[in-house]
Coordinates of C-alpha atoms in Angstrom, one line a residue:
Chain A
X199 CA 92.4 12.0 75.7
X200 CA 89.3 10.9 76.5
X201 CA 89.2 8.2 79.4
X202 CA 86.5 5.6 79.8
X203 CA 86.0 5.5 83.2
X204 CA 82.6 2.4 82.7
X205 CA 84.6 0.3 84.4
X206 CA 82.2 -3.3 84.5
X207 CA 82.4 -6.4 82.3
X208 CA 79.6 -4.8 79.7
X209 CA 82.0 -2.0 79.3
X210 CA 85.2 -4.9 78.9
X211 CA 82.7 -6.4 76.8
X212 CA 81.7 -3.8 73.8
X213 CA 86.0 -2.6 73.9
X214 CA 86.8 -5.7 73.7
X215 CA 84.2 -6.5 70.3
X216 CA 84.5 -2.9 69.0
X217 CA 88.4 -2.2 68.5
X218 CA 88.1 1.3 67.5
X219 CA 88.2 3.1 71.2
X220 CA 85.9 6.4 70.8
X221 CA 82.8 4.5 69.2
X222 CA 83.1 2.0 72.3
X223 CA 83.3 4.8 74.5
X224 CA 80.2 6.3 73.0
X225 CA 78.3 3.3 73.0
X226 CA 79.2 2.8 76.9
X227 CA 78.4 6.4 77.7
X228 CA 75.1 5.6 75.6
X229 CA 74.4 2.7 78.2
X230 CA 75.5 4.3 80.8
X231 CA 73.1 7.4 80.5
X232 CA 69.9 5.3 79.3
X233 CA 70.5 2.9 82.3
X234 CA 70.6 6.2 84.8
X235 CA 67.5 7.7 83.2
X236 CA 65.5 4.1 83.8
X237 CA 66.6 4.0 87.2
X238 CA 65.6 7.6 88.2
X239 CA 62.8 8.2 85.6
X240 CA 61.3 4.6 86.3
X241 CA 61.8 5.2 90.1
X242 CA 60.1 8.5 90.0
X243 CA 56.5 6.9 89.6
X244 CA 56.7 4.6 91.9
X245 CA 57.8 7.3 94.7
X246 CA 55.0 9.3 93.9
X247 CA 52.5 6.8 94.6
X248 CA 54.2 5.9 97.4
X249 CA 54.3 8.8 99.1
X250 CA 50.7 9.4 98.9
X251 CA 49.8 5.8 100.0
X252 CA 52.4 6.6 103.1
X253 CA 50.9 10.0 103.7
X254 CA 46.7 8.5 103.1
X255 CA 47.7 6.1 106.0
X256 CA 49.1 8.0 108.3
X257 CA 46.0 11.0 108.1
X258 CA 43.9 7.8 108.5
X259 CA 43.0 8.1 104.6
X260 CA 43.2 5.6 101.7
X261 CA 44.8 7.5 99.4
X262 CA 44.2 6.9 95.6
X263 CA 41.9 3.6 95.4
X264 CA 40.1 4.1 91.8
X265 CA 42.7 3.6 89.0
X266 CA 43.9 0.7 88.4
X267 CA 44.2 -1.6 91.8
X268 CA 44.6 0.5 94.9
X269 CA 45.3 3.4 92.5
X270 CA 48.2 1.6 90.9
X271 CA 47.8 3.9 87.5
X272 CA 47.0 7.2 89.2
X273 CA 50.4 8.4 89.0
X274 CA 50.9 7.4 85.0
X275 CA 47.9 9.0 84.7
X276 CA 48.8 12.3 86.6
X277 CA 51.9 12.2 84.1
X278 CA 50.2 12.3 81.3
X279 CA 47.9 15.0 82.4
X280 CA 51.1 16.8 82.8
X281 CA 52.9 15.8 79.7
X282 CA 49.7 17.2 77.5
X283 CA 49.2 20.3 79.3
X284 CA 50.3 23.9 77.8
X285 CA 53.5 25.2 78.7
X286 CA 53.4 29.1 79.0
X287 CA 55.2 31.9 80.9
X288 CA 53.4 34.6 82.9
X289 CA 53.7 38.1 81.4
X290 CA 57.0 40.0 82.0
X291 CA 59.1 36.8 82.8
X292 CA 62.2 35.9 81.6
X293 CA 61.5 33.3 78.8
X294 CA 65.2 31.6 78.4
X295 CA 65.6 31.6 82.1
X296 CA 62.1 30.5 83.2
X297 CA 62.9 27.5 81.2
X298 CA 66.3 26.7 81.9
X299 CA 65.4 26.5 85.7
X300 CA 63.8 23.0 85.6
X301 CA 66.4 21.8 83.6
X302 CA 69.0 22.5 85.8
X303 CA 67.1 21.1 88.4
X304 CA 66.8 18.2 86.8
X305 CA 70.5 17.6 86.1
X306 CA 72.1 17.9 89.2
X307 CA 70.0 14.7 90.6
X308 CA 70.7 12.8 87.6
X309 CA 74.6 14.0 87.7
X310 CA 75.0 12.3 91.2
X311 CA 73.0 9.0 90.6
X312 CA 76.1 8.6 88.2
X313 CA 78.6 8.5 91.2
X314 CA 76.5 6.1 93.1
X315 CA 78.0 2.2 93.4
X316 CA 74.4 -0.2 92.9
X317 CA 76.4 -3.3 93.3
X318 CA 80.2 -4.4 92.7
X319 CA 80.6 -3.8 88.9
X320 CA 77.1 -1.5 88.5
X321 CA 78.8 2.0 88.3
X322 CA 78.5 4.4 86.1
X323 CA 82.0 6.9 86.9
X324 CA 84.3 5.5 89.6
X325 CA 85.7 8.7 90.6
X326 CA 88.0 9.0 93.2
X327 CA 87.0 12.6 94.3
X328 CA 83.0 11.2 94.3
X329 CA 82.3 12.7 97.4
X330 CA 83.1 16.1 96.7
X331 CA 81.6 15.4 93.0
X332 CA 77.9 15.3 94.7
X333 CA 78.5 18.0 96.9
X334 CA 79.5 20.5 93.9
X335 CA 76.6 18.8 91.9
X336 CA 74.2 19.6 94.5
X337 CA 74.9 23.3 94.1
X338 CA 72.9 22.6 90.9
X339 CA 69.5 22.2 92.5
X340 CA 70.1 25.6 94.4
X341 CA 71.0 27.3 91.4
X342 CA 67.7 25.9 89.4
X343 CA 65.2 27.1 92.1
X344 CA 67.3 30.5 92.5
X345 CA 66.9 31.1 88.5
X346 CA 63.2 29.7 88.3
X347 CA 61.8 32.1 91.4
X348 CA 63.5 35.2 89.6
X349 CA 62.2 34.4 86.5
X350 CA 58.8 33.8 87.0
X351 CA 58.4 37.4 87.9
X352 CA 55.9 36.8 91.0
X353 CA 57.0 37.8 94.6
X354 CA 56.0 34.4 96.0
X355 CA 58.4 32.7 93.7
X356 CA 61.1 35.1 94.3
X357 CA 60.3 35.1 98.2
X358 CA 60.1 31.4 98.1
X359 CA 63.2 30.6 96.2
X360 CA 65.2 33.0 98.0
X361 CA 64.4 31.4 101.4
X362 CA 65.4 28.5 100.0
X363 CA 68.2 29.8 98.6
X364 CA 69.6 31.0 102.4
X365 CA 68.2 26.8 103.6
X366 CA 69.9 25.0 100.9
X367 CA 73.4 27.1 101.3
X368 CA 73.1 27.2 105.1
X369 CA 72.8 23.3 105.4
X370 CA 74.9 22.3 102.6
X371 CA 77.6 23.2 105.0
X372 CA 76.2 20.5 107.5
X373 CA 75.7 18.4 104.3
X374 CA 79.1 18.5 103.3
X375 CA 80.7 18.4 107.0
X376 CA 78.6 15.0 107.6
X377 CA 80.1 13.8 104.4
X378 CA 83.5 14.9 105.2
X379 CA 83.3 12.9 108.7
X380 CA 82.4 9.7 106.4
X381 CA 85.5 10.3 104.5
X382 CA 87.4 11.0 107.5
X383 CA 86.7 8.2 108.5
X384 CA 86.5 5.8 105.4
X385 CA 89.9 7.3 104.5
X386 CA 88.6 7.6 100.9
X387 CA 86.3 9.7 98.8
X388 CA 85.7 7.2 96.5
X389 CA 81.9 5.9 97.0
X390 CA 83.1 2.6 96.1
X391 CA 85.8 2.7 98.3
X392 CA 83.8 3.6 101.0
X393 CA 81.4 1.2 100.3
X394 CA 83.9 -1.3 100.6
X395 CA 85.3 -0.3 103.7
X396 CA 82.1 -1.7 105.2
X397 CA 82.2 -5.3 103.8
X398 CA 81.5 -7.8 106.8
X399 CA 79.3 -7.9 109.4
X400 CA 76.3 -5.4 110.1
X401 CA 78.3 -4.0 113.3
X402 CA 81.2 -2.6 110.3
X403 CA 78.4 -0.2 109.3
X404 CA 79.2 3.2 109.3
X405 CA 76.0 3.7 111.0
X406 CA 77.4 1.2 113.9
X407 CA 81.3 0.9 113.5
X408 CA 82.1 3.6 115.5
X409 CA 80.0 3.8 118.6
X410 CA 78.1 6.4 119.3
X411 CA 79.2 8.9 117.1
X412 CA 78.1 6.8 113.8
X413 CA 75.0 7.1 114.7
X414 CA 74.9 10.9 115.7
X415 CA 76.6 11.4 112.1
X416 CA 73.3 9.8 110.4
X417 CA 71.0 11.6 112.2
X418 CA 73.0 14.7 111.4
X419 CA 72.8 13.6 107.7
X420 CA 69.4 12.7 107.8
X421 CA 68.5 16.3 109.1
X422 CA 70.8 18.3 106.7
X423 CA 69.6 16.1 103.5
X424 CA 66.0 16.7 104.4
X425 CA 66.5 20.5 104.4
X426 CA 69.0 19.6 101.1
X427 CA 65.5 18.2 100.1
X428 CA 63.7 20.8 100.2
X429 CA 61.1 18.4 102.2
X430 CA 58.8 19.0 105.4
X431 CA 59.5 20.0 107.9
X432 CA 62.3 21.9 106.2
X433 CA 60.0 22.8 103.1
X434 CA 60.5 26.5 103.7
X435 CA 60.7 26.8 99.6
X436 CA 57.3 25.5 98.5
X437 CA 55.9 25.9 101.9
X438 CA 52.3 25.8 100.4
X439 CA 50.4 27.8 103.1
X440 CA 52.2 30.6 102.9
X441 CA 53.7 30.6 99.6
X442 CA 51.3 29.1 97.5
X443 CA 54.5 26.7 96.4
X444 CA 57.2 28.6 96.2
X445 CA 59.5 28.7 93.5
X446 CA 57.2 26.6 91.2
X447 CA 54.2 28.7 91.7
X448 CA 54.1 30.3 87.9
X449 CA 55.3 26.5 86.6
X450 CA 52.8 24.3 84.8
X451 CA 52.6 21.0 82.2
X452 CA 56.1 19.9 81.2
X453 CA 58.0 22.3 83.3
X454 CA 56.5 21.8 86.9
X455 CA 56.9 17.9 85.8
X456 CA 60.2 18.5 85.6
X457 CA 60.5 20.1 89.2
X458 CA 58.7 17.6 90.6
X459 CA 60.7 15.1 89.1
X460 CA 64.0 16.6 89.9
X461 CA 62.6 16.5 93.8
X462 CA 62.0 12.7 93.4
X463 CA 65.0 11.8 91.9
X464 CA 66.8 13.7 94.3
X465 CA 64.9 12.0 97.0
X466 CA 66.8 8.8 95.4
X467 CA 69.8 10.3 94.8
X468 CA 70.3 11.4 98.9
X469 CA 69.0 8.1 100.0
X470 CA 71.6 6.0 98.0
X471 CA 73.8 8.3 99.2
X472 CA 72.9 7.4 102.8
X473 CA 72.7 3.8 101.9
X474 CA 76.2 4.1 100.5
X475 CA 77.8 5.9 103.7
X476 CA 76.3 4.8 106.7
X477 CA 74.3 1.9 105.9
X478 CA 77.2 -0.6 103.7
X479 CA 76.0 -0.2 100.5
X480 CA 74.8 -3.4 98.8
X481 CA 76.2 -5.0 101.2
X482 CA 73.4 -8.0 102.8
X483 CA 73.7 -7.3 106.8
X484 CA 74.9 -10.5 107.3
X485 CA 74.9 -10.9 111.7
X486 CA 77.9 -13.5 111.8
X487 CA 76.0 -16.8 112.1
X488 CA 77.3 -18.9 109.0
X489 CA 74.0 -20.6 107.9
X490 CA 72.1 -17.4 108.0
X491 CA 74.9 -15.7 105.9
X492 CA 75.5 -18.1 103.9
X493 CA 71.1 -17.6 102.7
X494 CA 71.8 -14.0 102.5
X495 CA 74.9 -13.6 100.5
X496 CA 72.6 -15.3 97.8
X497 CA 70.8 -12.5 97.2
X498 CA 72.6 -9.9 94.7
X499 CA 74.0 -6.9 96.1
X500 CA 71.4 -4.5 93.7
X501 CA 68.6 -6.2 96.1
X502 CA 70.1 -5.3 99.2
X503 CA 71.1 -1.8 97.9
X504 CA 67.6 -1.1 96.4
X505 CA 66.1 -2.8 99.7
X506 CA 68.8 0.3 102.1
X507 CA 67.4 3.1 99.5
X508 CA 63.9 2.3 100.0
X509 CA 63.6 1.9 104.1
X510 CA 65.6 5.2 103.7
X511 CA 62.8 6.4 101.5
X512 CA 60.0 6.0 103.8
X513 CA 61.9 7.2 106.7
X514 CA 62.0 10.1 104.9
X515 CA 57.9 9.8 103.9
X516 CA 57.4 9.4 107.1
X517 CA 59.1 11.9 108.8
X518 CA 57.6 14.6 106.2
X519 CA 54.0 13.4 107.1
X520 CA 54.7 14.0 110.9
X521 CA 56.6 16.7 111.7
X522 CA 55.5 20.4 111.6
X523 CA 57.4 23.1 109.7
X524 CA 60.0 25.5 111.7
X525 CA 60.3 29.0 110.9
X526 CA 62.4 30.5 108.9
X527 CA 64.4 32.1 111.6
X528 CA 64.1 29.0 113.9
X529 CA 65.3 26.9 110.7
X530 CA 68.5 29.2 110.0
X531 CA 68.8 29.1 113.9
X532 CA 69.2 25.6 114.1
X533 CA 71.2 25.6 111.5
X534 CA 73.7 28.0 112.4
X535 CA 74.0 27.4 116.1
X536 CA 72.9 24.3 116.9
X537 CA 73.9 21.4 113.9
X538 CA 76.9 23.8 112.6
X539 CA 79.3 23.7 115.8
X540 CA 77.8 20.1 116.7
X541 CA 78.9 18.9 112.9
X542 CA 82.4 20.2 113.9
X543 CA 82.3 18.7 117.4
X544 CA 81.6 15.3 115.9
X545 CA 84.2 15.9 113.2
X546 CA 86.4 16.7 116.5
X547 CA 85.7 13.5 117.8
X548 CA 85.8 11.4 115.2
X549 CA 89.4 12.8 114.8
X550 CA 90.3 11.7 118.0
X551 CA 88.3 8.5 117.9
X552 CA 90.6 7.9 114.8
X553 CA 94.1 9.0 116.3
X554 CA 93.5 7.0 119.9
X555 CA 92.1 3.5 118.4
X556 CA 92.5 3.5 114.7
Chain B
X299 CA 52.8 49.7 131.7
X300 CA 54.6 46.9 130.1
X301 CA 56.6 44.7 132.4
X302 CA 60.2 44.4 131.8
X303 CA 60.9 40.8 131.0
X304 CA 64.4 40.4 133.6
X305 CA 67.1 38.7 131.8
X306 CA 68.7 35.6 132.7
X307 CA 71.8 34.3 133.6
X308 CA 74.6 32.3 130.7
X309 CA 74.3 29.2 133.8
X310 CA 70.1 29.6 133.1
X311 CA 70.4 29.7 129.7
X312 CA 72.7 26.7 129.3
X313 CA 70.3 25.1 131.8
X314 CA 67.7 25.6 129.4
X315 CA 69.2 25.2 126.4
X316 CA 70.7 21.3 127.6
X317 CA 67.1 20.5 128.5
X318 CA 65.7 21.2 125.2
X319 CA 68.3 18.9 123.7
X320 CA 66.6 16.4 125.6
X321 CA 63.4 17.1 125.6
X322 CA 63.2 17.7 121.7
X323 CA 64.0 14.7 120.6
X324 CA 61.8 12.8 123.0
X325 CA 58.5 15.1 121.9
X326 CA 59.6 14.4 118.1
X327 CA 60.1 10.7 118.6
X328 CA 56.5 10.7 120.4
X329 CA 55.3 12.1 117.9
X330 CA 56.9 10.1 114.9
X331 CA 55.5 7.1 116.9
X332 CA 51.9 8.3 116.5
X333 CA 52.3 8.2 112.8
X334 CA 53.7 4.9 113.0
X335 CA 50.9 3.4 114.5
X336 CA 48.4 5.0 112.3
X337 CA 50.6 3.7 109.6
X338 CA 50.6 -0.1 110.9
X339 CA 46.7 0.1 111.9
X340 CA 44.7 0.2 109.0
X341 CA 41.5 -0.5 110.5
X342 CA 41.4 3.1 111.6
X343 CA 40.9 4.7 108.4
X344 CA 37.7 6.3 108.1
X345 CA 37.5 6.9 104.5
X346 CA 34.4 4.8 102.7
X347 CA 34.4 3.7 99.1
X348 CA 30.9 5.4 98.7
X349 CA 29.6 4.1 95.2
X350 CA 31.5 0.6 95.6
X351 CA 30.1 -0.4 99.1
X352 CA 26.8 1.2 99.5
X353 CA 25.1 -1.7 100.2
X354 CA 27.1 -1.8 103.4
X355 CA 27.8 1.9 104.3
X356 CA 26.6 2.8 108.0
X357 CA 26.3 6.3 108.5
X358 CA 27.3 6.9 112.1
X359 CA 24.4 7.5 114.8
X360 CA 25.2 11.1 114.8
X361 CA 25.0 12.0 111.4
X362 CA 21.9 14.5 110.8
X363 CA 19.9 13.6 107.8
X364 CA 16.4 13.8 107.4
X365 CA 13.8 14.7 110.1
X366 CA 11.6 12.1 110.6
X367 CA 8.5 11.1 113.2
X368 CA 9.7 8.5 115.5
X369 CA 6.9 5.8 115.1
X370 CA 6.0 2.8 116.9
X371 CA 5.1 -0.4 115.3
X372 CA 1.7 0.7 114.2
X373 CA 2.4 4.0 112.9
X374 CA 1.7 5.7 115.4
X375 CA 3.7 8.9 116.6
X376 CA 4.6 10.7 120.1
X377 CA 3.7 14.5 118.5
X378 CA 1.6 16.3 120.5
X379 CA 1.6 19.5 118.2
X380 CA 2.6 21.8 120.4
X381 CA 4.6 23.5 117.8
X382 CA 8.2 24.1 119.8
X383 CA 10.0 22.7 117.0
X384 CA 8.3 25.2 114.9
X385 CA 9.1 27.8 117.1
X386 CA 13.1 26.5 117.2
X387 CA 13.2 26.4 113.4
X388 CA 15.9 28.9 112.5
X389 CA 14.5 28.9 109.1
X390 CA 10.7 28.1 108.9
X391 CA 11.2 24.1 107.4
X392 CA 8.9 22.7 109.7
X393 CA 4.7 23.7 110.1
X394 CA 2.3 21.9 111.9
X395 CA -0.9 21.8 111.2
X396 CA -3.2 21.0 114.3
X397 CA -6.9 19.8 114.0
X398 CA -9.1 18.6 116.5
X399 CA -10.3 14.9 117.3
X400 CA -13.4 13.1 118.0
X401 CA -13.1 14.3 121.5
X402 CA -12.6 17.7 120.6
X403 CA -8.6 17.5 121.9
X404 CA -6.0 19.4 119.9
X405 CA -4.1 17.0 117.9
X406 CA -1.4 16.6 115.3
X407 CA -3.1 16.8 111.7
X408 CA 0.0 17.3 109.0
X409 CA 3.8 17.5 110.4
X410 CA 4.7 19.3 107.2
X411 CA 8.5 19.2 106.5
X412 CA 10.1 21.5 103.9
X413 CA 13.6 20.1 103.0
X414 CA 14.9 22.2 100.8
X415 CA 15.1 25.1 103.4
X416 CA 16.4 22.5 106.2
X417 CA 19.8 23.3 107.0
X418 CA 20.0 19.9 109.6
X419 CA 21.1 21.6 112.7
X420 CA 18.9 19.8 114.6
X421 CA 17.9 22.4 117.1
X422 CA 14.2 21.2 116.6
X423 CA 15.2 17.5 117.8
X424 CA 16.9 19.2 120.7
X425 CA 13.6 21.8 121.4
X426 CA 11.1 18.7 121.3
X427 CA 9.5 18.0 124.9
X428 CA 8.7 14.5 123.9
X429 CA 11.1 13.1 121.9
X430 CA 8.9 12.6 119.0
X431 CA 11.3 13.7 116.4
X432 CA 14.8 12.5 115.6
X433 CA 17.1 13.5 112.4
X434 CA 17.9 9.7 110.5
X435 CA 21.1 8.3 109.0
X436 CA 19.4 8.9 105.5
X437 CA 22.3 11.0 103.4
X438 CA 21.2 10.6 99.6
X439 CA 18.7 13.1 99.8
X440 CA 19.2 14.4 95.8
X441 CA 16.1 14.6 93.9
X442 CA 15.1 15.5 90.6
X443 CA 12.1 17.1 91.4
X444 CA 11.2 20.0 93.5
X445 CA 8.0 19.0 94.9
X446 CA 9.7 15.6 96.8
X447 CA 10.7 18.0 98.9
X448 CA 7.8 19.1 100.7
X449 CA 7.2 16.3 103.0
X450 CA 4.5 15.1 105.2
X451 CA 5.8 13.8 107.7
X452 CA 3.3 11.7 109.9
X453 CA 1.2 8.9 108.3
X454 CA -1.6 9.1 111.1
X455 CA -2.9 11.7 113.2
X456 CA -1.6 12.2 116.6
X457 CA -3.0 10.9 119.5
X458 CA -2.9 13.9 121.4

C-alpha cells in the first residue's frame, strides 16, 4: 500500500478533487519532484556566480564583469557551453560505470533536499527517521566519486577519489555524531520536529539553547560538512594542484556538469540542513520585544529559511577562499584523534546537560 | 652525524597539544578576518576594466613602458652621449650616434631605440649618470608595422 506521505494543503487539495487515490498520489509525487528540481537546479546558478563574486573580492579581483550586468549571464552561459559539449570516455574505461558516477552523484543531494522542512506545510516526505534518511543518502555521494575515479582509468582519478573516499567515510562519522547530538537533544529525528522544537525566541536556537555546547556542536558540524563537501580546505578529492581535479579529471560536457552540480546542490542541501538543526529553521529570530516581533513574524517562514541557508552559504564561500588545504595525513589526523573523541565528549555532555536540567 | 631528536614527555606533549587548541583557532580566525575585510572594502581591488575605462586608466609610476628622453619644455634633453646605457643594454636596443658641434664638443646626434628587441628591464635608466632617460607609463605599444619600431628618440641634438 502505497502511502502519500505530501502532507500540505496542495497535496489535501488534488485528493480531495481527484477521488481515485494512486493518480493523486502520482500527480503529488509529480509536484513534489519538479518543485525539488527548481529549487536545487535553479539554486545551482546562482551559487556558482556567487561563489566567484565572493572568491573575486576577497583576492582583491572583480570577478566576471562582461556578460550581462556584473557578469550576471556568465554562469548560463558556462552552462550552455557545457550542455553542447561532447561527452566521451578516455580509452580503456569502463563505459556503464563512467557514466553512472555522476548520476549517483547527483541523486543523493537531490534525495535529501526532499527531507528538508522550507516552511510549515512546504515538505516534500515528513519522515520520522529523517535524520538518519540523509545520513544513509549521503553515502551516495561517496559511492559516485568512488565509481567515477575507478572508471575513468587514470591514476589521478583513482588516487583522487580514493583519498576522498578515506575523507568522506572518516568524517561522516563526525557528520553523523553531530547530528545524533541534535537529536539527542531535539528528542526527535523528524526534521520537522526538530525544527519545531526551536519555535520562540532566537536564544531557543539549537545554536544558543544550550550554552556552550550548542555552539561547539555547529562548529563541529560546520567542520565535518565541509570535509562531507568535499570543499577547501578539506578538498583533498579535486585538490587541483596536485591532482589535476581529482575524480573528475577524465569528466567533460554533460557529465562534469553533473559533478559540479551535484557539489552545488549539496552545498544547499548541508546548509539547510544546518539551518534546520542549529539555526530554527524558518523560524524569524524574533529577540522578545513585541513590536519588533510582531514586523518580523510578517515575513513568511520560506524568507527566513532561504535567508539561514544563504548566510550559511557564504560562510562556507568564505571559509573556502581563506583557509589553506591540510594534508592528507594531517586531515585523517584531525579527524581521528582530535574531532572523533571531542564529537563523543560533547555527545557526553550533552547527555548529562540533558539528565541534570532537562 | 645526525642528532637524535630526545623525546618528550606525555605532561610536554599535552602541554603542547592544549596550546594548539588555542592557538589554532585564534591564527584561523585572524586569518578569516583578513578575507573579511578584503570582502567589505572594495576600493582595494586592483583589477581595471581595460577597454571600458581607457580614457581614465593610470598606469602606476613604476610600470616600465617605453624608453623615452626626458625633455624640458623646449625640447631639449640632458644626454650627454656617453654611451653607458649602451654599454648596460643586455640586448643591444639602444645606439647612440655621437656627432660633433659647432664648437667641436662631442654631442648627442640620434638616440636610436630599437623596440622590438627591448625587453624593459630598465637597467639602462638605472646605468644613466644624468638622469636623462626614464621608461613612461605608455603600455599599448602594438603596431602593425615593423619599421614603428625603430625609434629616434631625441628631437634636437644634445647640448653636450
Amino acid at each position: 500500500m502505497i502511502d502519500p506521505v505530501i502532507s500540505h494543503p496542495l497535496g489535501d487539495f488534488i485528493r480531495e478533487i481527484i477521488p481515485i487515490p494512486e493518480i493523486s498520489f502520482l500527480i503529488n509525487a509529480l509536484i513534489s519532484i519538479i518543485a525539488i528540481c527548481a529549487v536545487a537546479i535553479g539554486t545551482a546558478p546562482i551559487l556558482i556566480y556567487m561563489e566567484r563574486k565572493i572568491c573575486a573580492h576577497i583576492q582583491c579581483r572583480l570577478g566576471p564583469m562582461r556578460l550581462g550586468f556584473h557578469g550576471t549571464l556568465q554562469t548560463i552561459a558556462d552552462v550552455m557551453k557545457l550542455l553542447f559539449k561532447e561527452v566521451y570516455a578516455p580509452k580503456g574505461a569502463d563505459k556503464f560505470l563512467f557514466y553512472l558516477a555522476p548520476m549517483i552523484s547527483l541523486t543523493a543531494p537531490f534525495l535529501a533536499l526532499t527531507m528538508i522542512p522550507f516552511d510549515h506545510n512546504l515538505q516534500v516526505a515528513n519522515l520520522s527517521v529523517g535524520i538518519p534518511f540523509i545520513i544513509a543518502v549521503n553515502g551516495f555521494g561517496i559511492l559516485g566519486i568512488l565509481i567515477g575515479g575507478w572508471a575513468s582509468n587514470n591514476k589521478y582519478s583513482l588516487l583522487g577519489s580514493l583519498r576522498s573516499g578515506a575523507q568522506m567515510i572518516s568524517y561522516e562519522i563526525s557528520f553523523a555524531l553531530v547530528l545524533l547530538f541534535v537529536v539527542m537533544v531535539s528528542g526527535s529525528a523528524n526534521l520537522m520536529d526538530i525544527t519545531q522544537s526551536q519555535s520562540g525566541t532566537i536564544l531557543d536556537w539549537w545554536i544558543f539553547k544550550i550554552p556552550v555546547l550548542g555552539f561547539i556542536a555547529f562548529i563541529m558540524f560546520f567542520i565535518s560538512s565541509t570535509a562531507e563537501l568535499n570543499r577547501a580546505p578539506f578538498d583533498i578529492a579535486e585538490a587541483e594542484q596536485e591532482l589535476t581535479g581529482g575524480y573528475h579529471t577524465e569528466y567533460n560536457g554533460t557529465a562534469f556538469a553533473m559533478f559540479y552540480l551535484a557539489e552545488y546542490i549539496n552545498l544547499v542541501t548541508t546548509s539547510s540542513l544546518a539551518t534546520t538543526c542549529f539555526l530554527g529553521g524558518f523560524y524569524p529570530p524574533l529577540i522578545g520585544i513585541e513590536s519588533i516581533d510582531t514586523l518580523l513574524l510578517k515575513v513568511p517562514g520560506f524568507i527566513w529559511f532561504a535567508g539561514k541557508v544563504f548566510f550559511m552559504i557564504s560562510a562556507y564561500m568564505v571559509v573556502r577562499w581563506t583557509f589553506v588545504r591540510p594534508r592528507v595525513d594531517q586531515l585523517m589526523d584531525f579527524e581521528w584523534k582530535f574531532l572523533l573523541p571531542a564529537n563523543l565528549l560533547l555527545l557526553a555532555l550533552g547527555a548529562t546537560y540533558i539528565a541534570i536540567i532537562g | 652525524m645526525k642528532q637524535k631528536v630526545s623525546p618528550i614527555s606525555t605532561a610536554e606533549y599535552i602541554k603542547r597539544y592544549a596550546k594548539r587548541c588555542i592557538t589554532g583557532p585564534i591564527s584561523l580566525l585572524k586569518g578569516l578576518s583578513v578575507t573579511v575585510r578584503y570582502f567589505f572594502s572594495p576600493h582595494k581591488i586592483v583589477t581595471e576594466q581595460y577597454p571600458e575605462n581607457k580614457k581614465t586608466l593610470k598606469m602606476h609610476s613604476r610600470y616600465r613602458g617605453c624608453l623615452e628622453l626626458i625633455e624640458d619644455e623646449n625640447g631639449e634633453n640632458l644626454c650627454t652621449a656617453c654611451g653607458i646605457c649602451e654599454k648596460a643594454c643586455p640586448n643591444a636596443s639602444i645606439n647612440i650616434l655621437s656627432t660633433k658641434n659647432i664648437a667641436g664638443k662631442k654631442v648627442l646626434g640620434k638616440y636610436l631605440y630599437h623596440l622590438g628587441s627591448c625587453t624593459q628591464c630598465g637597467l639602462c635608466v638605472e646605468a644613466c649618470p644624468f638622469g636623462a632617460i626614464r621608461m613612461n607609463q605608455e603600455f599599448e605599444l602594438s603596431n602593425e608595422s615593423v619599421d614603428s619600431f625603430e625609434m629616434t628618440l631625441n628631437k634636437k641634438e644634445g647640448r653636450g
